[in-house]
Amino acid sequence: MDTGTIKLLVAIVLFSVPVLVCAETLPKREIAGRRLTRPQAQAAGAVIGLVLGIGFLLATG
């Protein structure tokens, strides 16, 4: 496999994992006096994953 392909697969994993984790953990907790719904938790995880995935791609060139 090409190094670019491996970097892309790692970025996809870095994006997906926070979405899955936040979707399972955040709806059960109260944050800032508010309970998040599952879609809101997934959106929060997507933002975190986007930062991680793009940060990884920018850091590795």
GROMACS .gro file of C-alpha atoms in nm, residues 3 8 15-16 23 31 48-49 57:
model
    9
    3THR     CA    1   0.192   0.583   0.217
    8LEU     CA    2  -0.590   0.848   0.457
   15PHE     CA    3  -1.247   1.084   1.244
   16SER     CA    4  -1.472   0.783   1.310
   23ALA     CA    5  -2.256   0.877   2.046
   31ILE     CA    6  -2.305   1.882   3.012
   48ILE     CA    7  -1.362   1.645   1.745
   49GLY     CA    8  -1.288   1.382   1.481
   57LEU     CA    9  -0.305   1.500   0.772
   0.00000   0.00000   0.00000
